[in-house]
mmCIF file of C-alpha atoms and ligand atoms in Angstrom:
data_model
loop_
_atom_site.group_PDB
_atom_site.id
_atom_site.type_symbol
_atom_site.label_atom_id
_atom_site.label_comp_id
_atom_site.label_asym_id
_atom_site.label_seq_id
_atom_site.Cartn_x
_atom_site.Cartn_y
_atom_site.Cartn_z
ATOM 1 C CA MET A 1 92.307 51.187 91.187
ATOM 2 C CA THR A 2 91.597 49.667 87.821
ATOM 3 C CA ALA A 3 88.782 51.232 85.811
ATOM 4 C CA SER A 4 85.681 49.215 85.005
ATOM 5 C CA GLY A 5 85.679 47.399 81.685
ATOM 6 C CA THR A 6 89.423 47.561 81.197
ATOM 7 C CA PHE A 7 90.495 44.803 83.582
ATOM 8 C CA SER A 8 87.832 42.169 82.897
ATOM 9 C CA TRP A 9 87.299 40.192 86.148
ATOM 10 C CA GLY A 10 90.991 40.462 87.081
ATOM 11 C CA PHE A 11 91.971 36.815 86.652
ATOM 12 C CA GLU A 12 94.131 37.136 83.522
ATOM 13 C CA PHE A 13 96.093 40.040 85.000
ATOM 14 C CA ALA A 14 96.643 38.194 88.287
ATOM 15 C CA GLU A 15 98.796 35.727 86.320
ATOM 16 C CA HIS A 16 101.127 38.479 85.106
ATOM 17 C CA PHE A 17 101.753 40.874 87.983
ATOM 18 C CA ASP A 18 101.051 41.500 91.633
ATOM 19 C CA ILE A 19 97.518 42.864 91.447
ATOM 20 C CA GLU A 20 97.366 42.802 95.256
ATOM 21 C CA ALA A 21 99.629 45.877 95.270
ATOM 22 C CA LEU A 22 96.740 47.906 93.828
ATOM 23 C CA GLY A 23 94.196 49.842 95.893
ATOM 24 C CA ALA A 24 91.251 47.988 94.372
ATOM 25 C CA ILE A 25 90.075 46.131 91.291
ATOM 26 C CA VAL A 26 86.895 47.384 89.623
ATOM 27 C CA THR A 27 85.106 44.805 87.471
ATOM 28 C CA LYS A 28 83.391 45.050 84.120
ATOM 29 C CA GLY A 29 79.782 46.229 84.378
ATOM 30 C CA VAL A 30 77.461 43.460 85.523
ATOM 31 C CA THR A 31 73.808 43.204 84.504
ATOM 32 C CA PRO A 32 70.924 41.145 85.935
ATOM 33 C CA ARG A 33 71.171 38.675 83.040
ATOM 34 C CA PRO A 34 74.057 37.826 80.661
ATOM 35 C CA ARG A 35 74.439 40.279 77.751
ATOM 36 C CA ALA A 36 75.960 39.532 74.335
ATOM 37 C CA GLY A 37 76.936 43.165 73.731
ATOM 38 C CA ASN A 38 76.845 45.349 70.628
ATOM 39 C CA PRO A 39 77.692 44.386 67.011
ATOM 40 C CA GLN A 40 81.343 44.492 65.905
ATOM 41 C CA PRO A 41 83.423 46.528 65.452
ATOM 42 C CA ARG A 42 83.173 47.777 68.994
ATOM 43 C CA THR A 43 86.373 49.770 69.266
ATOM 44 C CA ALA A 44 88.213 52.339 67.174
ATOM 45 C CA GLU A 45 91.573 53.940 67.829
ATOM 46 C CA THR A 46 91.530 57.752 67.873
ATOM 47 C CA PRO A 47 94.248 60.374 68.309
ATOM 48 C CA LEU A 48 95.294 59.997 71.974
ATOM 49 C CA GLY A 49 92.504 57.602 72.834
ATOM 50 C CA MET A 50 89.895 55.127 71.718
ATOM 51 C CA LEU A 51 86.188 54.819 71.141
ATOM 52 C CA ASN A 52 84.293 51.849 72.543
ATOM 53 C CA SER A 53 80.791 50.540 72.195
ATOM 54 C CA ILE A 54 80.939 47.182 73.929
ATOM 55 C CA GLY A 55 77.309 47.234 74.971
ATOM 56 C CA LEU A 56 77.945 45.844 78.454
ATOM 57 C CA GLN A 57 78.800 42.327 77.328
ATOM 58 C CA ASN A 58 79.071 40.282 80.528
ATOM 59 C CA VAL A 59 78.154 36.965 82.115
ATOM 60 C CA GLY A 60 75.372 38.272 84.389
ATOM 61 C CA ILE A 61 75.183 38.600 88.152
ATOM 62 C CA GLU A 62 74.516 34.952 88.965
ATOM 63 C CA ARG A 63 77.806 33.724 87.488
ATOM 64 C CA VAL A 64 79.612 36.610 89.186
ATOM 65 C CA ILE A 65 78.292 35.446 92.561
ATOM 66 C CA GLU A 66 78.751 31.726 91.977
ATOM 67 C CA GLU A 67 82.043 31.585 90.057
ATOM 68 C CA PHE A 68 83.981 34.827 90.433
ATOM 69 C CA ALA A 69 83.335 36.078 93.975
ATOM 70 C CA PRO A 70 84.724 32.904 95.627
ATOM 71 C CA ARG A 71 87.994 33.451 93.696
ATOM 72 C CA TRP A 72 88.105 37.143 94.646
ATOM 73 C CA ALA A 73 87.601 36.181 98.296
ATOM 74 C CA ALA A 74 91.077 34.613 98.247
ATOM 75 C CA TRP A 75 92.712 37.900 97.105
ATOM 76 C CA ARG A 76 94.187 40.526 99.419
ATOM 77 C CA VAL A 77 92.909 43.359 97.238
ATOM 78 C CA PRO A 78 89.362 44.725 97.441
ATOM 79 C CA VAL A 79 87.146 43.944 94.450
ATOM 80 C CA ILE A 80 84.510 46.528 93.560
ATOM 81 C CA VAL A 81 81.676 45.259 91.371
ATOM 82 C CA ASN A 82 80.389 47.693 88.744
ATOM 83 C CA LEU A 83 76.591 47.349 88.422
ATOM 84 C CA ALA A 84 74.969 48.296 85.118
ATOM 85 C CA PRO A 85 71.295 47.323 85.019
ATOM 86 C CA ASP A 86 69.011 49.213 82.659
ATOM 87 C CA ARG A 87 66.294 49.941 85.247
ATOM 88 C CA VAL A 88 66.681 52.077 88.369
ATOM 89 C CA GLU A 89 64.949 49.511 90.606
ATOM 90 C CA ASP A 90 67.388 46.778 89.543
ATOM 91 C CA PHE A 91 70.207 48.628 91.314
ATOM 92 C CA GLY A 92 68.371 47.686 94.537
ATOM 93 C CA THR A 93 67.790 44.071 93.537
ATOM 94 C CA MET A 94 71.401 43.591 92.474
ATOM 95 C CA ALA A 95 72.784 45.333 95.568
ATOM 96 C CA ARG A 96 70.718 42.967 97.752
ATOM 97 C CA MET A 97 72.030 39.939 95.845
ATOM 98 C CA LEU A 98 75.656 41.050 96.429
ATOM 99 C CA ASP A 99 75.244 42.151 100.038
ATOM 100 C CA GLY A 100 77.405 39.996 102.312
ATOM 101 C CA VAL A 101 78.891 37.945 99.451
ATOM 102 C CA PRO A 102 82.507 37.160 100.421
ATOM 103 C CA GLY A 103 84.970 38.601 97.916
ATOM 104 C CA ILE A 104 82.989 41.778 97.163
ATOM 105 C CA ALA A 105 84.183 44.938 98.926
ATOM 106 C CA ALA A 106 82.033 47.666 97.383
ATOM 107 C CA LEU A 107 79.691 48.495 94.519
ATOM 108 C CA GLU A 108 80.188 51.025 91.748
ATOM 109 C CA LEU A 109 76.921 52.124 90.144
ATOM 110 C CA ASN A 110 77.277 52.519 86.400
ATOM 111 C CA ILE A 111 74.745 55.221 85.589
ATOM 112 C CA SER A 112 76.939 56.457 82.754
ATOM 113 C CA CYS A 113 77.316 53.839 80.005
ATOM 114 C CA PRO A 114 76.769 55.649 76.660
ATOM 115 C CA ASN A 115 76.356 52.456 74.623
ATOM 116 C CA VAL A 116 72.944 51.060 75.566
ATOM 117 C CA ASP A 117 69.400 51.904 74.445
ATOM 118 C CA THR A 118 67.895 52.083 77.934
ATOM 119 C CA GLY A 119 69.342 53.011 81.316
ATOM 120 C CA GLY A 120 73.064 53.781 81.360
ATOM 121 C CA MET A 121 73.898 57.414 80.729
ATOM 122 C CA GLU A 122 70.188 58.397 80.696
ATOM 123 C CA ILE A 123 70.064 57.707 84.439
ATOM 124 C CA GLY A 124 73.272 59.630 85.063
ATOM 125 C CA GLN A 125 72.058 62.692 83.191
ATOM 126 C CA ASP A 126 69.065 63.150 85.487
ATOM 127 C CA PRO A 127 69.737 64.052 89.142
ATOM 128 C CA GLU A 128 66.450 62.488 90.295
ATOM 129 C CA ALA A 129 67.051 59.207 88.479
ATOM 130 C CA ALA A 130 70.665 59.140 89.697
ATOM 131 C CA ALA A 131 69.490 59.676 93.282
ATOM 132 C CA ALA A 132 66.826 56.985 92.911
ATOM 133 C CA ALA A 133 69.406 54.460 91.651
ATOM 134 C CA THR A 134 71.749 55.354 94.513
ATOM 135 C CA ARG A 135 68.972 55.141 97.108
ATOM 136 C CA ALA A 136 67.842 51.769 95.747
ATOM 137 C CA ALA A 137 71.362 50.368 96.119
ATOM 138 C CA VAL A 138 72.159 51.968 99.492
ATOM 139 C CA ARG A 139 68.916 50.702 101.052
ATOM 140 C CA ASN A 140 69.703 47.140 100.048
ATOM 141 C CA THR A 141 73.323 46.712 101.092
ATOM 142 C CA ASP A 142 75.833 47.564 103.766
ATOM 143 C CA LEU A 143 78.555 47.693 101.093
ATOM 144 C CA PRO A 144 79.936 51.143 100.256
ATOM 145 C CA VAL A 145 78.217 52.494 97.140
ATOM 146 C CA ILE A 146 80.299 54.497 94.647
ATOM 147 C CA VAL A 147 78.498 56.265 91.788
ATOM 148 C CA LYS A 148 80.263 56.644 88.430
ATOM 149 C CA LEU A 149 79.240 59.842 86.649
ATOM 150 C CA THR A 150 78.810 60.557 82.973
ATOM 151 C CA PRO A 151 80.710 63.506 81.491
ATOM 152 C CA ASN A 152 77.906 63.900 78.943
ATOM 153 C CA VAL A 153 76.229 66.683 80.910
ATOM 154 C CA THR A 154 77.046 70.369 81.120
ATOM 155 C CA ASP A 155 77.250 70.471 84.907
ATOM 156 C CA PRO A 156 77.996 67.367 86.988
ATOM 157 C CA VAL A 157 77.320 69.054 90.325
ATOM 158 C CA PRO A 158 73.520 68.551 90.559
ATOM 159 C CA VAL A 159 73.920 64.818 89.839
ATOM 160 C CA ALA A 160 76.862 64.425 92.246
ATOM 161 C CA LYS A 161 75.042 66.248 95.049
ATOM 162 C CA ALA A 162 71.875 64.209 94.477
ATOM 163 C CA CYS A 163 73.888 60.982 94.760
ATOM 164 C CA GLU A 164 75.630 62.222 97.905
ATOM 165 C CA GLU A 165 72.289 63.094 99.516
ATOM 166 C CA ALA A 166 70.971 59.658 98.515
ATOM 167 C CA GLY A 167 73.762 57.991 100.498
ATOM 168 C CA ALA A 168 76.646 57.437 98.056
ATOM 169 C CA ALA A 169 79.965 56.750 99.791
ATOM 170 C CA ALA A 170 82.004 58.213 96.919
ATOM 171 C CA ILE A 171 81.719 59.624 93.421
ATOM 172 C CA CYS A 172 83.781 58.366 90.482
ATOM 173 C CA ALA A 173 84.368 60.907 87.701
ATOM 174 C CA ILE A 174 84.238 60.154 84.786
ATOM 175 C CA ASN A 175 82.966 57.513 82.356
ATOM 176 C CA THR A 176 83.540 57.985 78.609
ATOM 177 C CA VAL A 177 82.762 61.059 76.514
ATOM 178 C CA LEU A 178 80.396 60.630 73.544
ATOM 179 C CA GLY A 179 82.176 60.625 70.189
ATOM 180 C CA VAL A 180 81.929 59.406 66.585
ATOM 181 C CA ALA A 181 84.487 58.102 64.048
ATOM 182 C CA ILE A 182 83.734 57.888 60.304
ATOM 183 C CA ASP A 183 85.064 55.264 57.889
ATOM 184 C CA ILE A 184 85.517 57.517 54.863
ATOM 185 C CA GLU A 185 85.954 54.639 52.369
ATOM 186 C CA ARG A 186 82.668 53.016 53.367
ATOM 187 C CA ARG A 187 80.967 56.359 54.078
ATOM 188 C CA ARG A 188 79.563 55.162 57.378
ATOM 189 C CA PRO A 189 80.435 55.312 61.075
ATOM 190 C CA VAL A 190 83.242 52.990 62.184
ATOM 191 C CA ILE A 191 81.138 51.826 65.144
ATOM 192 C CA PRO A 192 77.765 50.482 63.900
ATOM 193 C CA ARG A 193 75.783 52.454 66.516
ATOM 194 C CA GLY A 194 77.508 55.668 65.421
ATOM 195 C CA ARG A 195 77.989 57.196 68.839
ATOM 196 C CA ALA A 196 80.499 55.547 71.166
ATOM 197 C CA GLY A 197 82.483 56.363 74.316
ATOM 198 C CA LEU A 198 85.832 58.162 74.036
ATOM 199 C CA SER A 199 88.518 57.382 76.627
ATOM 200 C CA GLY A 200 92.283 57.761 77.023
ATOM 201 C CA PRO A 201 94.585 60.780 77.365
ATOM 202 C CA ALA A 202 92.365 62.835 75.016
ATOM 203 C CA ILE A 203 89.768 63.131 77.804
ATOM 204 C CA LYS A 204 92.133 63.843 80.717
ATOM 205 C CA PRO A 205 91.445 67.601 80.869
ATOM 206 C CA ILE A 206 87.690 66.923 80.767
ATOM 207 C CA ALA A 207 87.990 64.374 83.579
ATOM 208 C CA LEU A 208 90.074 66.815 85.611
ATOM 209 C CA ARG A 209 87.421 69.492 85.134
ATOM 210 C CA PHE A 210 84.724 67.129 86.432
ATOM 211 C CA VAL A 211 86.824 66.112 89.453
ATOM 212 C CA TRP A 212 87.615 69.778 90.113
ATOM 213 C CA ASP A 213 83.934 70.801 90.001
ATOM 214 C CA VAL A 214 82.596 67.828 91.962
ATOM 215 C CA ALA A 215 85.301 67.879 94.673
ATOM 216 C CA GLN A 216 84.328 71.449 95.519
ATOM 217 C CA ALA A 217 80.631 70.560 95.711
ATOM 218 C CA VAL A 218 80.471 67.334 97.782
ATOM 219 C CA ARG A 219 81.934 66.148 101.098
ATOM 220 C CA ILE A 220 82.316 62.488 100.086
ATOM 221 C CA PRO A 221 85.527 61.326 98.364
ATOM 222 C CA VAL A 222 85.922 61.676 94.606
ATOM 223 C CA ILE A 223 87.697 59.031 92.527
ATOM 224 C CA GLY A 224 89.346 60.418 89.384
ATOM 225 C CA CYS A 225 89.196 58.477 86.115
ATOM 226 C CA GLY A 226 90.009 59.520 82.554
ATOM 227 C CA GLY A 227 93.244 59.342 80.619
ATOM 228 C CA ILE A 228 95.568 58.552 83.526
ATOM 229 C CA ARG A 229 98.811 56.917 82.317
ATOM 230 C CA THR A 230 101.551 58.093 84.674
ATOM 231 C CA GLY A 231 102.208 58.898 88.308
ATOM 232 C CA GLU A 232 102.239 62.586 87.378
ATOM 233 C CA ASP A 233 98.752 62.232 85.868
ATOM 234 C CA ALA A 234 97.598 60.756 89.180
ATOM 235 C CA VAL A 235 99.168 63.698 91.052
ATOM 236 C CA GLU A 236 97.167 66.098 88.865
ATOM 237 C CA PHE A 237 93.914 64.332 89.754
ATOM 238 C CA LEU A 238 94.784 64.264 93.460
ATOM 239 C CA MET A 239 95.595 67.976 93.421
ATOM 240 C CA ALA A 240 92.282 68.615 91.627
ATOM 241 C CA GLY A 241 90.486 67.015 94.583
ATOM 242 C CA ALA A 242 90.441 63.263 93.889
ATOM 243 C CA SER A 243 91.158 60.952 96.826
ATOM 244 C CA ALA A 244 92.013 58.022 94.558
ATOM 245 C CA VAL A 245 92.341 57.319 90.847
ATOM 246 C CA GLN A 246 91.371 54.634 88.375
ATOM 247 C CA VAL A 247 93.511 53.592 85.413
ATOM 248 C CA GLY A 248 91.644 52.236 82.392
ATOM 249 C CA THR A 249 92.507 52.684 78.717
ATOM 250 C CA ALA A 250 96.264 52.770 79.416
ATOM 251 C CA THR A 251 95.931 49.108 80.424
ATOM 252 C CA PHE A 252 95.194 48.086 76.812
ATOM 253 C CA ALA A 253 98.653 49.209 75.680
ATOM 254 C CA ASN A 254 100.380 48.286 78.932
ATOM 255 C CA PRO A 255 98.617 45.724 81.139
ATOM 256 C CA ARG A 256 100.771 46.812 84.112
ATOM 257 C CA ALA A 257 99.665 50.445 83.749
ATOM 258 C CA PRO A 258 97.727 50.618 87.059
ATOM 259 C CA LEU A 259 100.800 49.377 88.939
ATOM 260 C CA ASP A 260 103.109 51.666 86.944
ATOM 261 C CA VAL A 261 100.925 54.636 87.908
ATOM 262 C CA LEU A 262 101.114 53.620 91.571
ATOM 263 C CA GLU A 263 104.898 53.252 91.423
ATOM 264 C CA GLY A 264 105.202 56.563 89.533
ATOM 265 C CA LEU A 265 103.082 58.275 92.175
ATOM 266 C CA LYS A 266 105.323 56.915 94.948
ATOM 267 C CA ARG A 267 108.433 58.128 93.103
ATOM 268 C CA TRP A 268 106.922 61.590 92.626
ATOM 269 C CA MET A 269 106.028 61.768 96.322
ATOM 270 C CA GLU A 270 109.536 60.743 97.381
ATOM 271 C CA SER A 271 111.181 63.260 95.073
ATOM 272 C CA HIS A 272 108.882 66.048 96.357
ATOM 273 C CA GLY A 273 109.108 65.200 100.080
ATOM 274 C CA VAL A 274 105.445 64.204 100.301
ATOM 275 C CA GLN A 275 105.021 61.617 103.093
ATOM 276 C CA ASP A 276 101.289 61.023 102.858
ATOM 277 C CA VAL A 277 99.161 61.240 99.743
ATOM 278 C CA ARG A 278 96.555 63.178 101.736
ATOM 279 C CA GLU A 279 98.974 66.133 101.797
ATOM 280 C CA ILE A 280 98.259 66.777 98.112
ATOM 281 C CA ILE A 281 94.547 65.946 97.837
ATOM 282 C CA GLY A 282 92.837 69.155 96.734
ATOM 283 C CA ALA A 283 96.126 71.093 96.882
ATOM 284 C CA ALA A 284 95.323 72.966 93.655
ATOM 285 C CA LEU A 285 91.735 73.834 94.576
ATOM 286 C CA PRO A 286 90.815 77.362 95.590
ATOM 287 C CA LYS A 287 91.690 77.745 99.291
ATOM 288 C CA GLY A 288 89.208 76.259 101.733
ATOM 289 C CA GLU A 289 87.839 73.685 99.272
ATOM 290 C CA ALA A 290 88.635 69.975 99.160
HETATM 291 C C1 LIG B 301 80.252 49.315 77.355
HETATM 292 O O1 LIG B 301 80.139 48.156 77.789
HETATM 293 O O2 LIG B 301 79.717 49.663 76.291
HETATM 294 C C2 LIG B 301 81.048 50.332 78.105
HETATM 295 C C3 LIG B 301 80.588 50.446 79.484
HETATM 296 C C4 LIG B 301 80.563 51.846 79.998
HETATM 297 O O3 LIG B 301 80.978 52.783 79.331
HETATM 298 O O4 LIG B 301 80.098 52.032 81.117
#
């Protein structure tokens, strides 16, 4: 899959490679109304990664339904819409609006954005709020509901279990890790808000730790996300208990990265005599867990 926020709405990429070969496309976070996003600069390169503070800039749910979904309906690849309202109850309202809309295959609840003043990561740091957001969405749609966790907690298990009990179909781990970069000439943070979200290979071991912990605690599938660039990276996540992976930041340097990861995974499987990806899901977990 593509990771939210790194593949826009998919249209530009569709002109350059066969996006229908992917498992799914995950969209940028969508909010009830259009959002202009945070002040510039919004990104900063870091060793082995990047910081972002986009602030959920997007066109709002109405344009997604009217303009984008009809185009997605023509694609033979599932499109998962990432929902990022700032109030728990709006997860329900938005899920109802998207229920039954052709072109939308599933919802991913963004309870983990670190770059907004209300909602976002605050919801994902509190098991009760995370469960309430999940319940609100699940009660208002027949679409599968995936919940994307924040790594900005000590222990992801209480949140993951609360979302599972509230009806989530899958857990995605993880969104970005809080970080700061300083412009030493101007003596101020590079990103005007100071704190921003770190992604890329720098966070891969953190993402693997979250997948590892969550996969042993829940029965629903876990989707791994964080620093995946190669087929071998994907294998690591699968062995840590993920059933699927998302590729995000790698796409900025190489727009074909999600497809390259898929092809790399297939090559690794062939060279290791693995017929079915399910043979390696959870293979590195302590025995009896998956
Ligand atoms: C952003 O729009 O600031 C990033 C979204 C996210 O991290 O969920």
